[in-house]
């Protein structure tokens, strides 16, 4: 019975054959492990580079809608019109802020974001443009997100079944955040 197959090599012609020990089994395992890890790490790296992260993407959409106020669904709506319009979009009452002399609605528009509707109303709050958006919540945990870019401050929070987003000037953020109940 032969337990080990030796690799037989011949050094030169006429010289006796020298038997070398077989390649260790560990070397085959390490090679297989190296190939598997290379494929796995390469796949993960490609996925993360080809498909970008979409965290807080809703804030980006809301800021773009706040900046680009073209094509609104409603122009100069009243508080009652906003509530009726949003109830038609979501099928339930949305907790919009109360309209008064300091908070005047300028326009309202609806945007499809991730196959859901985002209702955005642009207000004039103490002479400055401020927007409030409502979106039916997708995420399970209620989170508070904040972002500041290009002189705008954006805050997102959960209110009832909706994700609320408020966008306004960075300089006066404390006033309009208090008015809209933003954290």
PDB file of C-alpha atoms in Angstrom:
ATOM      1  CA  UNK A   1       0.000   0.000   0.000  1.00  0.00           C
ATOM      2  CA  UNK A   2       1.358   3.360  -1.031  1.00  0.00           C
ATOM      3  CA  UNK A   3       0.512   6.155   1.434  1.00  0.00           C
ATOM      4  CA  UNK A   4       2.265   9.060  -0.268  1.00  0.00           C
ATOM      5  CA  UNK A   5       2.613   9.800  -3.942  1.00  0.00           C
ATOM      6  CA  UNK A   6       5.945  11.422  -4.341  1.00  0.00           C
ATOM      7  CA  UNK A   7       6.676  13.757  -7.182  1.00  0.00           C
ATOM      8  CA  UNK A   8       9.528  12.200  -9.027  1.00  0.00           C
ATOM      9  CA  UNK A   9      11.869  14.458 -10.924  1.00  0.00           C
ATOM     10  CA  UNK A  10      14.897  13.644 -12.930  1.00  0.00           C
ATOM     11  CA  UNK A  11      17.894  15.906 -12.486  1.00  0.00           C
ATOM     12  CA  UNK A  12      19.791  14.959 -15.596  1.00  0.00           C
ATOM     13  CA  UNK A  13      20.113  12.046 -17.931  1.00  0.00           C
ATOM     14  CA  UNK A  14      21.597   9.029 -16.389  1.00  0.00           C
ATOM     15  CA  UNK A  15      21.315  10.410 -12.862  1.00  0.00           C
ATOM     16  CA  UNK A  16      19.139   8.629 -10.355  1.00  0.00           C
ATOM     17  CA  UNK A  17      15.610   9.960  -9.809  1.00  0.00           C
ATOM     18  CA  UNK A  18      15.101  12.016  -6.697  1.00  0.00           C
ATOM     19  CA  UNK A  19      11.777  11.772  -4.943  1.00  0.00           C
ATOM     20  CA  UNK A  20      10.516  15.039  -3.540  1.00  0.00           C
ATOM     21  CA  UNK A  21       7.873  15.251  -0.836  1.00  0.00           C
ATOM     22  CA  UNK A  22       4.337  16.109  -1.959  1.00  0.00           C
ATOM     23  CA  UNK A  23       3.074  19.690  -1.761  1.00  0.00           C
ATOM     24  CA  UNK A  24       1.519  20.327   1.664  1.00  0.00           C
ATOM     25  CA  UNK A  25      -2.271  20.331   1.832  1.00  0.00           C
ATOM     26  CA  UNK A  26      -2.232  23.696   3.608  1.00  0.00           C
ATOM     27  CA  UNK A  27      -0.816  25.404   0.557  1.00  0.00           C
ATOM     28  CA  UNK A  28      -3.869  24.326  -1.475  1.00  0.00           C
ATOM     29  CA  UNK A  29      -6.184  25.615   1.272  1.00  0.00           C
ATOM     30  CA  UNK A  30      -4.408  28.968   1.442  1.00  0.00           C
ATOM     31  CA  UNK A  31      -4.623  29.370  -2.325  1.00  0.00           C
ATOM     32  CA  UNK A  32      -8.332  28.623  -2.298  1.00  0.00           C
ATOM     33  CA  UNK A  33      -8.868  31.005   0.624  1.00  0.00           C
ATOM     34  CA  UNK A  34      -6.921  33.750  -1.137  1.00  0.00           C
ATOM     35  CA  UNK A  35      -8.969  33.380  -4.340  1.00  0.00           C
ATOM     36  CA  UNK A  36     -12.255  33.358  -2.389  1.00  0.00           C
ATOM     37  CA  UNK A  37     -11.337  36.467  -0.382  1.00  0.00           C
ATOM     38  CA  UNK A  38     -10.194  38.290  -3.517  1.00  0.00           C
ATOM     39  CA  UNK A  39     -13.489  37.590  -5.282  1.00  0.00           C
ATOM     40  CA  UNK A  40     -15.550  38.544  -2.212  1.00  0.00           C
ATOM     41  CA  UNK A  41     -13.686  41.793  -1.523  1.00  0.00           C
ATOM     42  CA  UNK A  42     -13.736  42.703  -5.218  1.00  0.00           C
ATOM     43  CA  UNK A  43     -17.507  42.121  -5.416  1.00  0.00           C
ATOM     44  CA  UNK A  44     -18.196  44.274  -2.360  1.00  0.00           C
ATOM     45  CA  UNK A  45     -15.900  47.043  -3.637  1.00  0.00           C
ATOM     46  CA  UNK A  46     -17.607  47.067  -7.045  1.00  0.00           C
ATOM     47  CA  UNK A  47     -21.081  47.190  -5.483  1.00  0.00           C
ATOM     48  CA  UNK A  48     -20.168  50.142  -3.259  1.00  0.00           C
ATOM     49  CA  UNK A  49     -18.587  52.071  -6.138  1.00  0.00           C
ATOM     50  CA  UNK A  50     -21.248  51.362  -8.774  1.00  0.00           C
ATOM     51  CA  UNK A  51     -24.301  51.821  -6.539  1.00  0.00           C
ATOM     52  CA  UNK A  52     -23.906  54.987  -4.437  1.00  0.00           C
ATOM     53  CA  UNK A  53     -25.182  55.276  -0.904  1.00  0.00           C
ATOM     54  CA  UNK A  54     -28.666  56.781  -0.724  1.00  0.00           C
ATOM     55  CA  UNK A  55     -28.783  57.885   2.888  1.00  0.00           C
ATOM     56  CA  UNK A  56     -30.623  61.172   3.325  1.00  0.00           C
ATOM     57  CA  UNK A  57     -31.516  61.281  -0.372  1.00  0.00           C
ATOM     58  CA  UNK A  58     -34.915  62.707   0.546  1.00  0.00           C
ATOM     59  CA  UNK A  59     -33.200  65.819   1.935  1.00  0.00           C
ATOM     60  CA  UNK A  60     -31.408  66.340  -1.367  1.00  0.00           C
ATOM     61  CA  UNK A  61     -34.696  66.104  -3.287  1.00  0.00           C
ATOM     62  CA  UNK A  62     -36.370  68.546  -0.919  1.00  0.00           C
ATOM     63  CA  UNK A  63     -33.558  71.108  -1.208  1.00  0.00           C
ATOM     64  CA  UNK A  64     -33.667  70.914  -5.006  1.00  0.00           C
ATOM     65  CA  UNK A  65     -37.447  71.421  -4.954  1.00  0.00           C
ATOM     66  CA  UNK A  66     -37.058  74.372  -2.562  1.00  0.00           C
ATOM     67  CA  UNK A  67     -34.518  76.049  -4.852  1.00  0.00           C
ATOM     68  CA  UNK A  68     -36.390  75.300  -8.092  1.00  0.00           C
ATOM     69  CA  UNK A  69     -39.899  76.657  -7.531  1.00  0.00           C
ATOM     70  CA  UNK A  70     -41.002  76.296 -11.159  1.00  0.00           C
ATOM     71  CA  UNK A  71     -44.175  74.406 -12.076  1.00  0.00           C
ATOM     72  CA  UNK A  72     -46.087  74.450  -8.782  1.00  0.00           C
ATOM     73  CA  UNK A  73     -49.433  72.649  -8.476  1.00  0.00           C
ATOM     74  CA  UNK A  74     -50.975  75.509  -6.488  1.00  0.00           C
ATOM     75  CA  UNK A  75     -50.112  79.214  -6.509  1.00  0.00           C
ATOM     76  CA  UNK A  76     -50.808  81.322  -3.401  1.00  0.00           C
ATOM     77  CA  UNK A  77     -53.001  78.677  -1.734  1.00  0.00           C
ATOM     78  CA  UNK A  78     -54.826  79.208   1.528  1.00  0.00           C
ATOM     79  CA  UNK A  79     -54.371  76.967   4.557  1.00  0.00           C
ATOM     80  CA  UNK A  80     -57.629  75.162   3.775  1.00  0.00           C
ATOM     81  CA  UNK A  81     -56.585  74.536   0.161  1.00  0.00           C
ATOM     82  CA  UNK A  82     -53.253  73.111   1.331  1.00  0.00           C
ATOM     83  CA  UNK A  83     -54.965  70.716   3.733  1.00  0.00           C
ATOM     84  CA  UNK A  84     -57.474  69.550   1.101  1.00  0.00           C
ATOM     85  CA  UNK A  85     -54.734  69.202  -1.527  1.00  0.00           C
ATOM     86  CA  UNK A  86     -52.509  67.142   0.783  1.00  0.00           C
ATOM     87  CA  UNK A  87     -55.422  64.986   1.909  1.00  0.00           C
ATOM     88  CA  UNK A  88     -55.987  64.139  -1.751  1.00  0.00           C
ATOM     89  CA  UNK A  89     -52.328  63.147  -2.064  1.00  0.00           C
ATOM     90  CA  UNK A  90     -51.932  61.097   1.119  1.00  0.00           C
ATOM     91  CA  UNK A  91     -55.521  60.113   1.875  1.00  0.00           C
ATOM     92  CA  UNK A  92     -55.306  61.434   5.436  1.00  0.00           C
ATOM     93  CA  UNK A  93     -54.861  64.699   7.315  1.00  0.00           C
ATOM     94  CA  UNK A  94     -51.332  66.124   7.234  1.00  0.00           C
ATOM     95  CA  UNK A  95     -50.182  68.312  10.167  1.00  0.00           C
ATOM     96  CA  UNK A  96     -49.279  71.478   8.202  1.00  0.00           C
ATOM     97  CA  UNK A  97     -48.365  74.606  10.185  1.00  0.00           C
ATOM     98  CA  UNK A  98     -51.124  77.160  10.766  1.00  0.00           C
ATOM     99  CA  UNK A  99     -51.134  80.045   8.290  1.00  0.00           C
ATOM    100  CA  UNK A 100     -51.114  83.632   9.653  1.00  0.00           C
ATOM    101  CA  UNK A 101     -49.655  87.060   8.794  1.00  0.00           C
ATOM    102  CA  UNK A 102     -46.069  85.966   9.418  1.00  0.00           C
ATOM    103  CA  UNK A 103     -46.428  82.678   7.486  1.00  0.00           C
ATOM    104  CA  UNK A 104     -47.879  83.131   3.998  1.00  0.00           C
ATOM    105  CA  UNK A 105     -48.027  80.191   1.534  1.00  0.00           C
ATOM    106  CA  UNK A 106     -46.544  81.014  -1.877  1.00  0.00           C
ATOM    107  CA  UNK A 107     -46.848  77.691  -3.750  1.00  0.00           C
ATOM    108  CA  UNK A 108     -47.402  73.979  -3.322  1.00  0.00           C
ATOM    109  CA  UNK A 109     -46.119  71.106  -5.397  1.00  0.00           C
ATOM    110  CA  UNK A 110     -45.943  67.345  -5.295  1.00  0.00           C
ATOM    111  CA  UNK A 111     -42.868  65.381  -6.349  1.00  0.00           C
ATOM    112  CA  UNK A 112     -42.549  61.630  -6.903  1.00  0.00           C
ATOM    113  CA  UNK A 113     -39.615  60.421  -4.801  1.00  0.00           C
ATOM    114  CA  UNK A 114     -38.823  56.695  -4.604  1.00  0.00           C
ATOM    115  CA  UNK A 115     -42.326  55.827  -5.878  1.00  0.00           C
ATOM    116  CA  UNK A 116     -43.954  57.915  -3.130  1.00  0.00           C
ATOM    117  CA  UNK A 117     -45.272  61.454  -3.177  1.00  0.00           C
ATOM    118  CA  UNK A 118     -43.476  64.311  -1.437  1.00  0.00           C
ATOM    119  CA  UNK A 119     -45.773  67.270  -0.775  1.00  0.00           C
ATOM    120  CA  UNK A 120     -43.815  70.519  -0.519  1.00  0.00           C
ATOM    121  CA  UNK A 121     -45.229  73.947   0.339  1.00  0.00           C
ATOM    122  CA  UNK A 122     -43.109  77.088  -0.028  1.00  0.00           C
ATOM    123  CA  UNK A 123     -43.909  79.777   2.519  1.00  0.00           C
ATOM    124  CA  UNK A 124     -42.776  83.328   3.039  1.00  0.00           C
ATOM    125  CA  UNK A 125     -41.878  83.501   6.731  1.00  0.00           C
ATOM    126  CA  UNK A 126     -41.044  87.006   7.914  1.00  0.00           C
ATOM    127  CA  UNK A 127     -39.957  87.930   4.373  1.00  0.00           C
ATOM    128  CA  UNK A 128     -37.731  84.872   3.796  1.00  0.00           C
ATOM    129  CA  UNK A 129     -38.560  81.795   1.691  1.00  0.00           C
ATOM    130  CA  UNK A 130     -38.999  78.691   3.824  1.00  0.00           C
ATOM    131  CA  UNK A 131     -40.325  75.311   2.671  1.00  0.00           C
ATOM    132  CA  UNK A 132     -42.010  72.501   4.541  1.00  0.00           C
ATOM    133  CA  UNK A 133     -42.389  69.045   3.028  1.00  0.00           C
ATOM    134  CA  UNK A 134     -44.236  65.943   4.154  1.00  0.00           C
ATOM    135  CA  UNK A 135     -43.536  62.415   3.024  1.00  0.00           C
ATOM    136  CA  UNK A 136     -45.065  59.178   4.229  1.00  0.00           C
ATOM    137  CA  UNK A 137     -42.394  57.645   6.454  1.00  0.00           C
ATOM    138  CA  UNK A 138     -40.444  54.731   5.039  1.00  0.00           C
ATOM    139  CA  UNK A 139     -37.914  54.160   7.758  1.00  0.00           C
ATOM    140  CA  UNK A 140     -38.794  52.302  10.914  1.00  0.00           C
ATOM    141  CA  UNK A 141     -36.858  54.332  13.487  1.00  0.00           C
ATOM    142  CA  UNK A 142     -37.724  57.993  13.857  1.00  0.00           C
ATOM    143  CA  UNK A 143     -34.527  59.904  13.168  1.00  0.00           C
ATOM    144  CA  UNK A 144     -33.604  63.568  13.221  1.00  0.00           C
ATOM    145  CA  UNK A 145     -31.348  64.564  10.345  1.00  0.00           C
ATOM    146  CA  UNK A 146     -29.724  67.946   9.798  1.00  0.00           C
ATOM    147  CA  UNK A 147     -27.764  69.343   6.881  1.00  0.00           C
ATOM    148  CA  UNK A 148     -26.394  72.788   6.022  1.00  0.00           C
ATOM    149  CA  UNK A 149     -25.403  73.637   2.462  1.00  0.00           C
ATOM    150  CA  UNK A 150     -25.274  76.765   0.294  1.00  0.00           C
ATOM    151  CA  UNK A 151     -26.668  78.985   3.054  1.00  0.00           C
ATOM    152  CA  UNK A 152     -29.674  76.696   3.610  1.00  0.00           C
ATOM    153  CA  UNK A 153     -30.356  74.667   6.718  1.00  0.00           C
ATOM    154  CA  UNK A 154     -32.386  71.472   6.322  1.00  0.00           C
ATOM    155  CA  UNK A 155     -33.878  69.468   9.168  1.00  0.00           C
ATOM    156  CA  UNK A 156     -35.881  66.257   8.966  1.00  0.00           C
ATOM    157  CA  UNK A 157     -37.876  64.648  11.772  1.00  0.00           C
ATOM    158  CA  UNK A 158     -40.824  62.335  12.316  1.00  0.00           C
ATOM    159  CA  UNK A 159     -44.316  63.616  13.110  1.00  0.00           C
ATOM    160  CA  UNK A 160     -47.078  61.014  13.391  1.00  0.00           C
ATOM    161  CA  UNK A 161     -46.879  58.823  10.272  1.00  0.00           C
ATOM    162  CA  UNK A 162     -44.955  61.378   8.237  1.00  0.00           C
ATOM    163  CA  UNK A 163     -41.378  62.410   7.727  1.00  0.00           C
ATOM    164  CA  UNK A 164     -41.286  66.207   7.929  1.00  0.00           C
ATOM    165  CA  UNK A 165     -38.640  68.300   6.244  1.00  0.00           C
ATOM    166  CA  UNK A 166     -38.117  72.018   6.804  1.00  0.00           C
ATOM    167  CA  UNK A 167     -35.779  74.095   4.650  1.00  0.00           C
ATOM    168  CA  UNK A 168     -34.831  77.700   5.248  1.00  0.00           C
ATOM    169  CA  UNK A 169     -32.016  80.219   5.537  1.00  0.00           C
ATOM    170  CA  UNK A 170     -29.199  79.203   7.829  1.00  0.00           C
ATOM    171  CA  UNK A 171     -28.984  82.646   9.443  1.00  0.00           C
ATOM    172  CA  UNK A 172     -32.570  82.613  10.766  1.00  0.00           C
ATOM    173  CA  UNK A 173     -32.918  78.896  11.446  1.00  0.00           C
ATOM    174  CA  UNK A 174     -33.834  79.247  15.127  1.00  0.00           C
ATOM    175  CA  UNK A 175     -36.907  81.386  14.323  1.00  0.00           C
ATOM    176  CA  UNK A 176     -38.389  79.255  11.560  1.00  0.00           C
ATOM    177  CA  UNK A 177     -37.521  75.954  13.274  1.00  0.00           C
ATOM    178  CA  UNK A 178     -39.444  77.118  16.337  1.00  0.00           C
ATOM    179  CA  UNK A 179     -42.406  78.190  14.182  1.00  0.00           C
ATOM    180  CA  UNK A 180     -42.588  74.812  12.399  1.00  0.00           C
ATOM    181  CA  UNK A 181     -41.913  72.716  15.500  1.00  0.00           C
ATOM    182  CA  UNK A 182     -38.673  71.345  14.105  1.00  0.00           C
ATOM    183  CA  UNK A 183     -36.141  69.924  16.575  1.00  0.00           C
TER     184      UNK A 183
END
